[in-house]
Tab-separated table of C-alpha atoms and ligand atoms in Angstrom:
chain	number	residue	atom	x	y	z
A	1	UNK	CA	305.034	6.638	-144.886
A	2	UNK	CA	307.400	9.624	-144.667
A	3	UNK	CA	305.905	12.942	-145.744
A	4	UNK	CA	307.261	14.326	-149.018
A	5	UNK	CA	306.993	17.921	-150.256
A	6	UNK	CA	304.751	17.856	-153.362
A	7	UNK	CA	305.488	20.510	-155.987
A	8	UNK	CA	302.767	21.421	-158.478
A	9	UNK	CA	303.770	22.991	-161.804
A	10	UNK	CA	301.175	24.367	-164.221
A	11	UNK	CA	302.036	23.776	-167.859
A	12	UNK	CA	300.441	25.793	-170.640
A	13	UNK	CA	299.820	23.254	-173.412
A	14	UNK	CA	299.823	25.834	-176.168
A	15	UNK	CA	303.199	27.365	-175.382
A	16	UNK	CA	305.345	25.074	-173.212
A	17	UNK	CA	308.915	24.115	-174.099
A	18	UNK	CA	310.247	20.602	-173.463
A	19	UNK	CA	312.883	22.101	-171.138
A	20	UNK	CA	310.024	23.233	-168.811
A	21	UNK	CA	309.698	19.535	-167.949
A	22	UNK	CA	313.371	19.081	-167.004
A	23	UNK	CA	312.959	19.452	-163.248
A	24	UNK	CA	310.261	16.743	-163.233
A	25	UNK	CA	312.349	14.544	-165.558
A	26	UNK	CA	315.323	14.886	-163.169
A	27	UNK	CA	313.177	13.744	-160.242
A	28	UNK	CA	312.196	10.615	-162.196
A	29	UNK	CA	315.858	9.892	-162.978
A	30	UNK	CA	316.657	10.125	-159.258
A	31	UNK	CA	313.995	7.529	-158.456
A	32	UNK	CA	311.267	10.011	-157.472
A	33	UNK	CA	307.589	10.089	-158.438
A	34	UNK	CA	305.925	12.545	-160.833
A	35	UNK	CA	302.202	12.677	-161.668
A	36	UNK	CA	301.463	13.816	-165.212
A	37	UNK	CA	298.505	14.208	-167.567
A	38	UNK	CA	297.765	11.731	-170.339
A	39	UNK	CA	294.836	11.794	-172.762
A	40	UNK	CA	293.019	9.157	-170.635
A	41	UNK	CA	293.582	10.016	-166.940
A	42	UNK	CA	296.476	11.409	-164.856
A	43	UNK	CA	299.296	8.892	-164.324
A	44	UNK	CA	301.674	8.477	-161.374
A	45	UNK	CA	305.079	7.965	-162.959
A	46	UNK	CA	308.298	6.336	-161.807
A	47	UNK	CA	311.268	4.706	-163.576
A	48	UNK	CA	309.817	1.450	-164.965
A	49	UNK	CA	313.149	-0.363	-164.862
A	50	UNK	CA	313.876	0.541	-161.220
A	51	UNK	CA	312.243	-1.833	-158.766
A	52	UNK	CA	312.575	0.676	-155.919
A	53	UNK	CA	310.684	3.350	-157.869
A	54	UNK	CA	307.947	0.822	-158.629
A	55	UNK	CA	307.717	-0.033	-154.926
A	56	UNK	CA	307.334	3.666	-154.128
A	57	UNK	CA	304.416	3.919	-156.593
A	58	UNK	CA	302.593	1.082	-154.825
A	59	UNK	CA	303.242	2.666	-151.435
A	60	UNK	CA	302.075	6.159	-152.514
A	61	UNK	CA	298.807	4.798	-153.937
A	62	UNK	CA	298.262	2.151	-151.272
A	63	UNK	CA	297.997	-0.256	-154.227
A	64	UNK	CA	298.148	-4.037	-153.772
A	65	UNK	CA	301.557	-5.172	-155.077
A	66	UNK	CA	300.131	-7.913	-157.325
A	67	UNK	CA	298.489	-5.249	-159.481
A	68	UNK	CA	300.995	-4.538	-162.299
A	69	UNK	CA	301.866	-1.121	-163.728
A	70	UNK	CA	301.565	0.061	-167.336
A	71	UNK	CA	304.891	1.102	-168.894
A	72	UNK	CA	304.708	4.300	-170.964
A	73	UNK	CA	306.984	4.813	-173.982
A	74	UNK	CA	307.436	7.627	-176.514
A	75	UNK	CA	308.298	5.638	-179.656
A	76	UNK	CA	307.309	2.289	-181.142
A	77	UNK	CA	310.968	1.186	-181.215
A	78	UNK	CA	310.951	0.943	-177.382
A	79	UNK	CA	308.537	-1.995	-177.681
A	80	UNK	CA	311.423	-4.288	-178.567
A	81	UNK	CA	313.502	-3.144	-175.596
A	82	UNK	CA	310.779	-4.171	-173.137
A	83	UNK	CA	309.057	-7.113	-174.833
A	84	UNK	CA	310.125	-10.304	-176.600
A	85	UNK	CA	308.348	-12.338	-179.300
A	86	UNK	CA	306.364	-9.244	-180.284
A	87	UNK	CA	303.666	-10.491	-182.711
A	88	UNK	CA	302.776	-8.814	-185.990
A	89	UNK	CA	299.408	-7.768	-184.534
A	90	UNK	CA	301.203	-5.554	-182.028
A	91	UNK	CA	302.851	-3.563	-184.792
A	92	UNK	CA	299.598	-3.333	-186.741
A	93	UNK	CA	297.803	-2.020	-183.640
A	94	UNK	CA	300.659	0.381	-182.882
A	95	UNK	CA	300.415	1.669	-186.414
A	96	UNK	CA	296.668	2.202	-186.136
A	97	UNK	CA	296.281	3.494	-182.565
A	98	UNK	CA	299.598	4.800	-181.188
A	99	UNK	CA	300.156	7.292	-179.861
A	100	UNK	CA	296.786	6.755	-178.188
A	101	UNK	CA	294.623	5.134	-175.495
A	102	UNK	CA	295.585	1.487	-176.148
A	103	UNK	CA	297.717	-0.687	-173.837
A	104	UNK	CA	299.177	-3.965	-175.113
A	105	UNK	CA	300.149	-6.919	-172.948
A	106	UNK	CA	303.251	-8.669	-174.292
A	107	UNK	CA	305.889	-11.102	-172.992
A	108	UNK	CA	308.419	-9.158	-170.957
A	109	UNK	CA	312.171	-9.073	-171.364
A	110	UNK	CA	314.317	-9.638	-168.240
A	111	UNK	CA	315.160	-5.891	-168.034
A	112	UNK	CA	311.592	-5.222	-166.793
A	113	UNK	CA	311.659	-5.995	-163.062
A	114	UNK	CA	309.060	-8.193	-161.374
A	115	UNK	CA	308.343	-5.219	-159.133
A	116	UNK	CA	306.849	-3.389	-162.133
A	117	UNK	CA	304.803	-6.322	-163.443
A	118	UNK	CA	303.505	-7.611	-160.116
A	119	UNK	CA	305.543	-10.768	-160.629
A	120	UNK	CA	303.978	-11.528	-164.058
A	121	UNK	CA	306.091	-12.647	-167.017
A	122	UNK	CA	304.154	-10.211	-169.202
A	123	UNK	CA	304.342	-6.427	-169.411
A	124	UNK	CA	301.715	-3.791	-170.245
A	125	UNK	CA	302.943	-1.115	-172.684
A	126	UNK	CA	301.390	2.125	-173.930
A	127	UNK	CA	302.521	5.055	-176.105
A	128	UNK	CA	300.307	7.921	-174.867
A	129	UNK	CA	299.066	10.806	-177.025
A	130	UNK	CA	299.750	13.738	-174.739
A	131	UNK	CA	302.506	16.263	-175.422
A	132	UNK	CA	303.330	16.743	-171.744
A	133	UNK	CA	303.533	12.985	-171.086
A	134	UNK	CA	305.708	12.497	-174.169
A	135	UNK	CA	308.013	15.367	-173.184
A	136	UNK	CA	308.424	13.822	-169.725
A	137	UNK	CA	309.331	10.417	-171.180
A	138	UNK	CA	311.763	11.956	-173.681
A	139	UNK	CA	313.438	14.414	-171.288
A	140	UNK	CA	313.881	11.741	-168.619
A	141	UNK	CA	315.252	9.243	-171.153
A	142	UNK	CA	313.262	6.559	-169.302
A	143	UNK	CA	310.352	4.223	-169.812
A	144	UNK	CA	307.826	5.373	-167.214
A	145	UNK	CA	305.699	2.992	-165.173
A	146	UNK	CA	302.463	4.791	-164.407
A	147	UNK	CA	299.208	3.608	-162.917
A	148	UNK	CA	296.372	6.076	-162.516
A	149	UNK	CA	297.430	8.788	-160.032
A	150	UNK	CA	294.643	8.228	-157.476
A	151	UNK	CA	294.736	6.648	-154.052
A	152	UNK	CA	293.927	2.972	-154.615
A	153	UNK	CA	290.157	2.341	-154.730
A	154	UNK	CA	289.233	5.995	-155.443
A	155	UNK	CA	287.933	7.218	-158.811
A	156	UNK	CA	290.752	7.804	-161.314
A	157	UNK	CA	291.996	11.417	-161.456
A	158	UNK	CA	291.069	13.540	-164.446
A	159	UNK	CA	292.456	16.856	-163.138
A	160	UNK	CA	295.664	17.792	-161.283
A	161	UNK	CA	293.475	18.825	-158.322
A	162	UNK	CA	292.183	15.222	-158.051
A	163	UNK	CA	295.804	14.021	-157.900
A	164	UNK	CA	296.665	16.634	-155.289
A	165	UNK	CA	293.638	15.686	-153.165
A	166	UNK	CA	294.732	12.021	-153.077
A	167	UNK	CA	298.536	12.153	-153.138
A	168	UNK	CA	299.713	15.459	-151.649
A	169	UNK	CA	302.631	14.711	-149.308
A	170	UNK	CA	303.202	11.276	-150.865
A	171	UNK	CA	304.860	12.150	-154.212
A	172	UNK	CA	307.469	14.713	-155.313
A	173	UNK	CA	305.817	16.450	-158.244
A	174	UNK	CA	302.595	17.054	-160.192
A	175	UNK	CA	302.580	18.415	-163.752
A	176	UNK	CA	299.256	20.207	-164.208
A	177	UNK	CA	298.206	20.179	-167.863
A	178	UNK	CA	294.524	20.895	-167.209
A	179	UNK	CA	291.605	18.455	-167.421
A	180	UNK	CA	292.177	15.336	-169.535
A	181	UNK	CA	290.340	14.602	-172.766
A	182	UNK	CA	288.980	11.072	-172.552
A	183	UNK	CA	288.397	10.552	-168.845
A	184	UNK	CA	288.570	6.739	-168.600
A	185	UNK	CA	291.697	4.590	-168.652
A	186	UNK	CA	293.163	2.991	-171.775
A	187	UNK	CA	291.743	-0.081	-173.471
A	188	UNK	CA	293.954	-3.072	-172.537
A	189	UNK	CA	294.473	-5.865	-175.059
A	190	UNK	CA	296.366	-9.051	-174.207
A	191	UNK	CA	298.365	-10.357	-177.176
A	192	UNK	CA	300.116	-13.191	-175.330
A	193	UNK	CA	297.351	-15.789	-175.509
A	194	UNK	CA	295.885	-17.800	-178.348
A	195	UNK	CA	293.366	-15.095	-179.195
A	196	UNK	CA	293.594	-11.324	-178.645
A	197	UNK	CA	291.636	-10.543	-175.504
A	198	UNK	CA	290.329	-7.209	-174.183
A	199	UNK	CA	291.174	-7.087	-170.474
A	200	UNK	CA	289.760	-3.595	-169.926
A	201	UNK	CA	287.318	-1.735	-172.203
A	202	UNK	CA	288.220	1.861	-173.054
A	203	UNK	CA	287.982	4.558	-175.710
A	204	UNK	CA	289.357	2.215	-178.416
A	205	UNK	CA	286.484	-0.220	-178.903
A	206	UNK	CA	286.358	-3.876	-179.858
A	207	UNK	CA	285.079	-2.833	-183.301
A	208	UNK	CA	288.043	-0.442	-183.722
A	209	UNK	CA	290.471	-3.264	-182.887
A	210	UNK	CA	288.751	-5.844	-185.076
A	211	UNK	CA	289.074	-3.577	-188.113
A	212	UNK	CA	292.847	-3.931	-187.748
A	213	UNK	CA	293.507	-7.489	-186.480
A	214	UNK	CA	290.262	-9.423	-186.958
A	215	UNK	CA	288.399	-11.238	-184.188
A	216	UNK	CA	288.997	-9.933	-180.679
A	217	UNK	CA	287.255	-11.251	-177.568
A	218	UNK	CA	286.452	-9.785	-174.178
A	219	UNK	CA	287.774	-11.221	-170.951
A	220	UNK	CA	284.404	-12.445	-169.596
A	221	UNK	CA	284.977	-10.925	-166.191
A	222	UNK	CA	285.077	-7.352	-167.505
A	223	UNK	CA	281.777	-7.398	-169.377
A	224	UNK	CA	279.788	-9.496	-166.928
A	225	UNK	CA	276.792	-7.671	-165.418
A	226	UNK	CA	277.111	-9.587	-162.177
A	227	UNK	CA	280.254	-10.493	-160.224
A	228	UNK	CA	280.830	-14.189	-160.843
A	229	UNK	CA	282.803	-16.067	-158.245
A	230	UNK	CA	284.050	-18.556	-160.836
A	231	UNK	CA	285.391	-15.952	-163.284
A	232	UNK	CA	288.599	-14.180	-162.286
A	233	UNK	CA	289.618	-11.112	-164.295
A	234	UNK	CA	292.833	-11.625	-166.283
A	235	UNK	CA	294.105	-8.095	-165.535
A	236	UNK	CA	294.920	-8.358	-161.835
A	237	UNK	CA	293.702	-4.803	-161.224
A	238	UNK	CA	290.214	-5.507	-162.553
A	239	UNK	CA	289.357	-7.757	-159.623
A	240	UNK	CA	289.665	-5.026	-157.012
A	241	UNK	CA	286.885	-2.724	-155.849
A	242	UNK	CA	287.534	0.440	-157.755
A	243	UNK	CA	286.375	3.940	-158.461
A	244	UNK	CA	284.336	3.777	-155.298
A	245	UNK	CA	282.522	6.912	-154.236
A	246	UNK	CA	282.073	7.280	-150.471
A	247	UNK	CA	278.284	6.875	-150.667
A	248	UNK	CA	276.223	4.084	-152.189
A	249	UNK	CA	275.772	4.069	-155.963
A	250	UNK	CA	273.030	2.072	-157.704
A	251	UNK	CA	272.705	1.551	-161.474
A	252	UNK	CA	269.112	1.856	-162.657
A	253	UNK	CA	268.150	0.142	-165.918
A	254	UNK	CA	264.885	0.276	-167.854
A	255	UNK	CA	262.893	2.685	-169.989
A	256	UNK	CA	263.708	6.356	-169.575
A	257	UNK	CA	260.324	7.085	-167.955
A	258	UNK	CA	260.468	4.169	-165.515
A	259	UNK	CA	264.063	4.965	-164.552
A	260	UNK	CA	263.066	8.552	-163.719
A	261	UNK	CA	259.947	7.447	-161.851
A	262	UNK	CA	261.854	4.852	-159.794
A	263	UNK	CA	264.701	7.222	-158.959
A	264	UNK	CA	262.340	10.076	-158.017
A	265	UNK	CA	260.459	7.755	-155.689
A	266	UNK	CA	263.637	6.503	-153.999
A	267	UNK	CA	265.015	10.041	-153.745
A	268	UNK	CA	261.848	11.189	-152.004
A	269	UNK	CA	262.066	8.327	-149.483
A	270	UNK	CA	265.751	8.897	-148.842
A	271	UNK	CA	265.399	12.668	-148.538
A	272	UNK	CA	262.619	12.136	-145.985
A	273	UNK	CA	265.022	9.947	-144.010
A	274	UNK	CA	267.563	12.784	-143.907
A	275	UNK	CA	269.859	11.397	-146.602
A	276	UNK	CA	271.717	13.381	-149.222
A	277	UNK	CA	270.946	12.076	-152.702
A	278	UNK	CA	272.277	12.521	-156.218
A	279	UNK	CA	271.683	11.344	-159.776
A	280	UNK	CA	274.055	10.783	-162.682
A	281	UNK	CA	272.126	11.605	-165.852
A	282	UNK	CA	272.580	13.260	-169.245
A	283	UNK	CA	271.612	16.694	-170.559
A	284	UNK	CA	268.496	15.176	-172.165
A	285	UNK	CA	267.236	13.429	-169.005
A	286	UNK	CA	268.445	15.774	-166.234
A	287	UNK	CA	265.138	17.753	-166.129
A	288	UNK	CA	263.229	14.532	-165.289
A	289	UNK	CA	264.664	14.391	-161.742
A	290	UNK	CA	263.182	16.306	-158.805
A	291	UNK	CA	264.481	17.360	-155.387
A	292	UNK	CA	267.998	16.003	-155.812
A	293	UNK	CA	271.420	16.968	-157.141
A	294	UNK	CA	271.673	15.970	-160.798
A	295	UNK	CA	275.089	15.861	-162.463
A	296	UNK	CA	275.198	15.326	-166.215
A	297	UNK	CA	277.738	13.317	-168.198
A	298	UNK	CA	276.863	15.439	-171.246
A	299	UNK	CA	274.696	14.885	-174.286
A	300	UNK	CA	273.730	11.307	-175.263
A	301	UNK	CA	274.174	12.425	-178.854
A	302	UNK	CA	277.864	13.194	-178.207
A	303	UNK	CA	278.602	9.570	-177.401
A	304	UNK	CA	282.381	9.729	-177.412
A	305	UNK	CA	282.398	12.546	-174.854
A	306	UNK	CA	280.238	10.753	-172.260
A	307	UNK	CA	283.286	9.363	-170.423
A	308	UNK	CA	284.859	12.772	-169.978
A	309	UNK	CA	283.249	13.749	-166.660
A	310	UNK	CA	282.454	10.318	-165.232
A	311	UNK	CA	285.147	10.132	-162.548
A	312	UNK	CA	284.965	13.863	-161.802
A	313	UNK	CA	281.248	13.458	-161.061
A	314	UNK	CA	281.887	10.604	-158.611
A	315	UNK	CA	284.388	12.833	-156.799
A	316	UNK	CA	281.979	15.793	-156.877
A	317	UNK	CA	279.333	13.714	-155.110
A	318	UNK	CA	281.921	12.830	-152.452
A	319	UNK	CA	282.709	16.520	-151.950
A	320	UNK	CA	278.990	17.256	-151.586
A	321	UNK	CA	278.679	14.571	-148.901
A	322	UNK	CA	276.150	12.596	-150.977
A	323	UNK	CA	275.383	9.246	-149.359
A	324	UNK	CA	272.982	7.752	-151.941
A	325	UNK	CA	273.505	8.072	-155.681
A	326	UNK	CA	271.661	6.632	-158.652
A	327	UNK	CA	272.940	6.452	-162.195
A	328	UNK	CA	271.181	5.865	-165.471
A	329	UNK	CA	272.626	3.002	-167.550
A	330	UNK	CA	274.451	3.395	-170.857
A	331	UNK	CA	274.030	0.258	-172.961
A	332	UNK	CA	273.284	1.852	-176.295
A	333	UNK	CA	276.305	4.099	-176.874
A	334	UNK	CA	279.626	3.353	-178.639
A	335	UNK	CA	281.514	3.499	-175.346
A	336	UNK	CA	278.927	1.494	-173.397
A	337	UNK	CA	281.412	-1.220	-172.336
A	338	UNK	CA	283.897	1.362	-171.059
A	339	UNK	CA	281.240	3.350	-169.188
A	340	UNK	CA	279.286	0.412	-167.758
A	341	UNK	CA	282.453	-1.406	-166.635
A	342	UNK	CA	283.438	1.668	-164.558
A	343	UNK	CA	279.911	2.232	-163.242
A	344	UNK	CA	279.485	-1.430	-162.248
A	345	UNK	CA	282.707	-1.294	-160.258
A	346	UNK	CA	281.817	2.036	-158.669
A	347	UNK	CA	278.417	0.606	-157.727
A	348	UNK	CA	279.844	-2.697	-156.503
A	349	UNK	CA	277.526	-4.216	-159.198
A	350	UNK	CA	274.342	-2.990	-157.452
A	351	UNK	CA	271.743	-2.770	-160.241
A	352	UNK	CA	267.964	-2.296	-160.264
A	353	UNK	CA	265.623	-2.853	-163.209
A	354	UNK	CA	263.081	-0.015	-162.956
A	355	UNK	CA	260.703	-1.713	-165.412
A	356	UNK	CA	260.221	-4.465	-162.843
A	357	UNK	CA	260.039	-2.151	-159.825
A	358	UNK	CA	257.348	0.236	-161.028
Q	415	AMP	P1	296.014	1.576	-164.047
Q	415	AMP	O1	297.470	1.715	-164.091
Q	415	AMP	O2	295.390	2.139	-162.856
Q	415	AMP	O3	295.404	2.066	-165.323
Q	415	AMP	O4	295.816	0.022	-164.019
Q	415	AMP	C1	296.584	-0.780	-164.862
Q	415	AMP	C2	295.782	-1.955	-165.264
Q	415	AMP	O5	296.560	-2.742	-166.168
Q	415	AMP	C3	295.410	-2.848	-164.100
Q	415	AMP	O6	294.086	-3.296	-164.237
Q	415	AMP	C4	296.420	-3.973	-164.270
Q	415	AMP	O7	295.973	-5.153	-163.676
Q	415	AMP	C5	296.556	-4.076	-165.772
Q	415	AMP	N1	297.840	-4.696	-166.161
Q	415	AMP	C6	299.064	-4.138	-166.096
Q	415	AMP	N2	300.013	-5.007	-166.490
Q	415	AMP	C7	299.375	-6.155	-166.815
Q	415	AMP	C8	299.800	-7.448	-167.282
Q	415	AMP	N3	301.086	-7.723	-167.483
Q	415	AMP	N4	298.850	-8.377	-167.499
Q	415	AMP	C9	297.534	-8.106	-167.300
Q	415	AMP	N5	297.078	-6.902	-166.862
Q	415	AMP	C10	297.979	-5.945	-166.609
Q	416	MG	MG1	293.837	2.712	-161.703
């Protein structure tokens, strides 16, 4: 791939003017690529209706071309331009959660190229809640196709530095709006089947969705605790290895005491063998671990903030050269599906039950 000069522009959220975004918007209109913050993770944007721009996104990320892109819009009216047979539920969900971290899968109109949807007849659409993202969409006058702005397979980027580390020299522009709020990607709901189906868990939970449209189910592949050969994820992207840190990550389940005892024992063995170890814990449990690097997701009591540092921590362990990591499990929090889905993928589903190992 040819090397591109990557410009990074810091944007002060409290005082920026929409015209500050014009240079980036112009690059998008010319078919270029611009990374930008959203409330979930940083996105890598290109013109959603331009097949060549979509192809450049795949190339920059090294992303398999059957993995479709989410199209970002800045008003509900754009739904109709991109999708046909939009059901009532879509408008009810838009009313309740947009702008916000919810992506809807709908039947696509012909104007959306196959290059953007990975050849699918459906399109993923989201109206993000981030002033910089919205300014970029508005100033460019485009719908913006944007997957997460990481190199394919790496943890999703939650700061502009993460984007720079992965994509410097491969994209034209990065808008730096500081660290993101939520830290995991949007919830994806498929509204094209018989029943509404969650294809990816996120900050908007099943319970949140059910309050608005009634019964919603999970795609079995995204909540399964083990990879099942006979279940293929409905969102093409969910079948790929993802979020992978460079070292090995193992999820440890069980009582708090047994988890700490098991991890401390393994850490001791690994340290003795010359390995570099680390633990993903919370503020409450961090003091239980000895002789290792402990990074905390935050307080268990602040459940909705536990996703915030998840991907950043995986990248931090990479930077530290950690080759063996352990993480506590998070089954009893409101965002447990969102957190555990990411951790299972990062760990390649490797899980140990400490209650049985002690
Ligand atoms: P990312 O852009 O990195 O957040 O990934 C986008 C996710 O949305 C991937 O898991 C895609 O497979 C999924 N996705 C995008 N468009 C569709 C679609 N039309 N049908 C099902 N899943 C989709
Ligand atoms: Mg991604």
